[in-house]
Amino acid sequence: MKDVEYLDRLDQAEALLKPQRVDVLRQLAEPRSCTEVATVLDQTPQRVYYHVKRLVEAGLVKQVSERKVRAVSEGVYQATARSYWLSPGLVGRLGPRVARDELSLGYLVDLMEEVQADVAALDRTAPELPSIGVSGEIRVAPERRQEFLDELKTTLQDLFTRYGGAEGDAFKLAVACYPKGDARD
């Protein structure tokens, strides 16, 4: 089972974005039969099987084994990942696409989608996966905002220059700086 699966196909999004299927998918974090899931969710096995079948078709669930129950074969299923990222590209952009510069929110959305796709494509079975995630909050007075952004850009350009040679392992660095909304405080 993968840690994260990046969903960039419409059929995957359609299969996932139904509340009943999300409930079934949660139950399939561990291998279970449709009958077992149905019992937990207080649904009929047929109804659960219908949802499982759609999730299998979308590649979000796989059959991991089969067992005999009273002379009937019963499939045992498991989710393909612990969590799923839905590509913003599936929704598309509304309205005309305007030129995006480094300071626009549109550029930030595009960057985050690129990071999602890159991280989802990493080989999680590799013995070593050197990476780092850093998050923090910085408070800047409005009159010093441009000074802060300029210093951040200079610092990053210095790192790119110092470590931007053609030799060694390639790493991608993405930095996002955006106003923190009150809703997340």
XYZ file of C-alpha atoms in Angstrom:
185
model
C 0.000 0.000 0.000
C 1.328 3.414 -0.954
C 1.369 6.288 1.509
C -0.037 8.691 -1.081
C -1.655 8.243 -4.463
C -1.863 11.208 -6.797
C -5.137 11.180 -8.714
C -4.988 12.885 -12.082
C -7.663 10.949 -14.003
C -11.284 12.042 -14.095
C -12.595 8.497 -13.516
C -10.551 8.320 -10.306
C -11.968 11.615 -9.050
C -15.522 10.577 -9.926
C -15.084 7.275 -8.091
C -13.592 8.916 -5.031
C -15.876 11.916 -4.635
C -18.917 10.091 -3.318
C -19.420 10.015 0.460
C -20.437 6.320 0.527
C -17.285 5.355 -1.375
C -15.080 7.370 0.948
C -16.608 5.428 3.866
C -15.924 2.129 2.076
C -12.395 3.234 1.216
C -11.683 4.077 4.858
C -12.785 0.585 5.878
C -10.445 -0.907 3.296
C -7.345 0.549 4.937
C -6.977 -3.055 6.091
C -7.865 -6.045 3.903
C -11.567 -6.822 4.233
C -14.383 -8.478 2.365
C -17.474 -6.609 1.202
C -19.468 -8.500 3.837
C -17.154 -7.289 6.602
C -17.336 -3.698 5.363
C -21.115 -3.940 5.032
C -21.424 -5.042 8.652
C -19.366 -2.096 9.922
C -21.233 0.426 7.729
C -24.674 -1.142 8.323
C -25.240 -1.644 4.587
C -25.957 -4.654 2.408
C -22.971 -6.547 0.993
C -24.367 -5.966 -2.513
C -24.360 -2.217 -2.045
C -20.793 -2.282 -0.715
C -19.701 -4.541 -3.583
C -21.125 -2.027 -6.077
C -18.944 0.718 -4.566
C -15.897 -1.551 -4.276
C -16.250 -2.519 -7.935
C -16.182 1.164 -8.971
C -13.167 1.815 -6.742
C -11.347 -1.180 -8.253
C -12.107 0.071 -11.790
C -10.610 3.452 -10.851
C -7.490 1.819 -9.392
C -8.174 3.009 -5.838
C -8.792 -0.478 -4.429
C -7.396 -3.881 -5.371
C -8.363 -7.435 -4.608
C -5.629 -8.875 -2.397
C -6.978 -12.386 -1.886
C -9.965 -14.659 -2.218
C -11.486 -17.088 0.235
C -14.273 -19.647 0.287
C -17.258 -18.903 2.476
C -19.928 -21.632 2.392
C -18.769 -22.813 -1.054
C -18.861 -19.264 -2.422
C -15.718 -17.322 -3.373
C -15.447 -14.022 -1.557
C -12.955 -11.345 -2.515
C -10.821 -9.547 0.044
C -10.005 -5.971 -0.922
C -7.667 -3.240 0.237
C -7.188 0.434 -0.606
C -4.150 1.134 -2.791
C -3.016 4.058 -0.625
C -3.378 5.550 2.835
C -4.268 8.958 1.410
C -5.134 10.481 -1.940
C -4.260 13.799 -3.575
C -6.634 15.121 -6.150
C -4.957 17.052 -8.959
C -6.221 20.623 -9.201
C -5.839 20.172 -12.960
C -8.940 17.954 -12.952
C -11.132 20.890 -12.090
C -9.489 23.235 -14.548
C -9.257 26.961 -14.431
C -12.315 29.129 -14.616
C -12.176 32.293 -16.672
C -9.343 33.465 -18.896
C -5.831 32.392 -18.009
C -3.753 35.438 -17.260
C 0.013 35.658 -17.213
C 1.250 34.525 -13.823
C 4.277 35.972 -12.143
C 6.074 34.734 -9.027
C 3.934 36.915 -6.781
C 0.530 35.688 -7.994
C -1.671 33.160 -6.254
C -2.179 31.411 -9.607
C 1.549 30.714 -9.779
C 1.420 29.325 -6.243
C -1.455 26.969 -7.149
C 0.492 25.734 -10.207
C 3.603 25.212 -8.060
C 1.697 23.242 -5.428
C 0.211 20.997 -8.118
C 3.698 20.349 -9.471
C 4.954 19.484 -5.969
C 2.002 17.129 -5.425
C 2.721 15.283 -8.671
C 6.465 15.069 -7.968
C 6.015 13.756 -4.411
C 3.367 11.247 -5.463
C 5.717 9.891 -8.155
C 8.555 9.179 -5.698
C 9.459 5.519 -5.217
C 8.402 4.936 -1.621
C 10.035 1.500 -1.666
C 13.502 3.034 -2.087
C 15.747 2.279 0.914
C 16.612 5.967 1.280
C 14.435 8.908 0.334
C 16.299 12.033 1.490
C 13.824 14.853 1.873
C 12.871 17.630 4.238
C 9.734 19.564 4.938
C 9.833 22.854 6.774
C 6.920 25.024 7.744
C 6.764 28.105 9.875
C 5.109 31.427 10.345
C 6.830 34.761 9.870
C 5.261 38.067 10.799
C 6.283 41.039 8.697
C 5.126 44.607 9.067
C 3.450 45.845 5.864
C 6.151 48.453 5.258
C 8.853 45.733 5.369
C 7.034 43.177 3.205
C 9.001 43.916 0.027
C 12.279 43.877 1.959
C 11.420 40.433 3.332
C 10.481 39.043 -0.105
C 13.657 40.455 -1.660
C 15.830 38.930 1.072
C 14.095 35.557 0.723
C 14.634 35.600 -3.047
C 18.312 36.552 -2.638
C 18.882 33.774 -0.095
C 17.319 31.175 -2.363
C 19.215 32.401 -5.416
C 22.432 32.082 -3.388
C 21.589 28.436 -2.577
C 20.751 27.709 -6.221
C 24.061 29.228 -7.316
C 26.111 27.425 -4.654
C 24.555 24.001 -5.188
C 23.380 24.273 -8.788
C 26.231 22.321 -10.366
C 25.825 19.459 -12.805
C 27.185 16.820 -10.403
C 25.474 14.978 -7.569
C 21.894 14.051 -6.746
C 19.219 16.397 -8.071
C 16.810 17.871 -5.555
C 13.890 20.149 -6.227
C 13.255 23.044 -3.885
C 9.884 24.783 -3.809
C 9.135 27.592 -1.396
C 5.642 28.954 -0.905
C 5.015 32.231 0.834
C 1.412 33.346 1.250
C -0.739 35.317 3.693
C -2.022 33.224 6.548
C -5.798 33.436 6.780
C -7.611 33.897 10.089
C -9.648 30.721 9.468
C -6.530 28.576 10.027
C -5.372 30.306 13.229
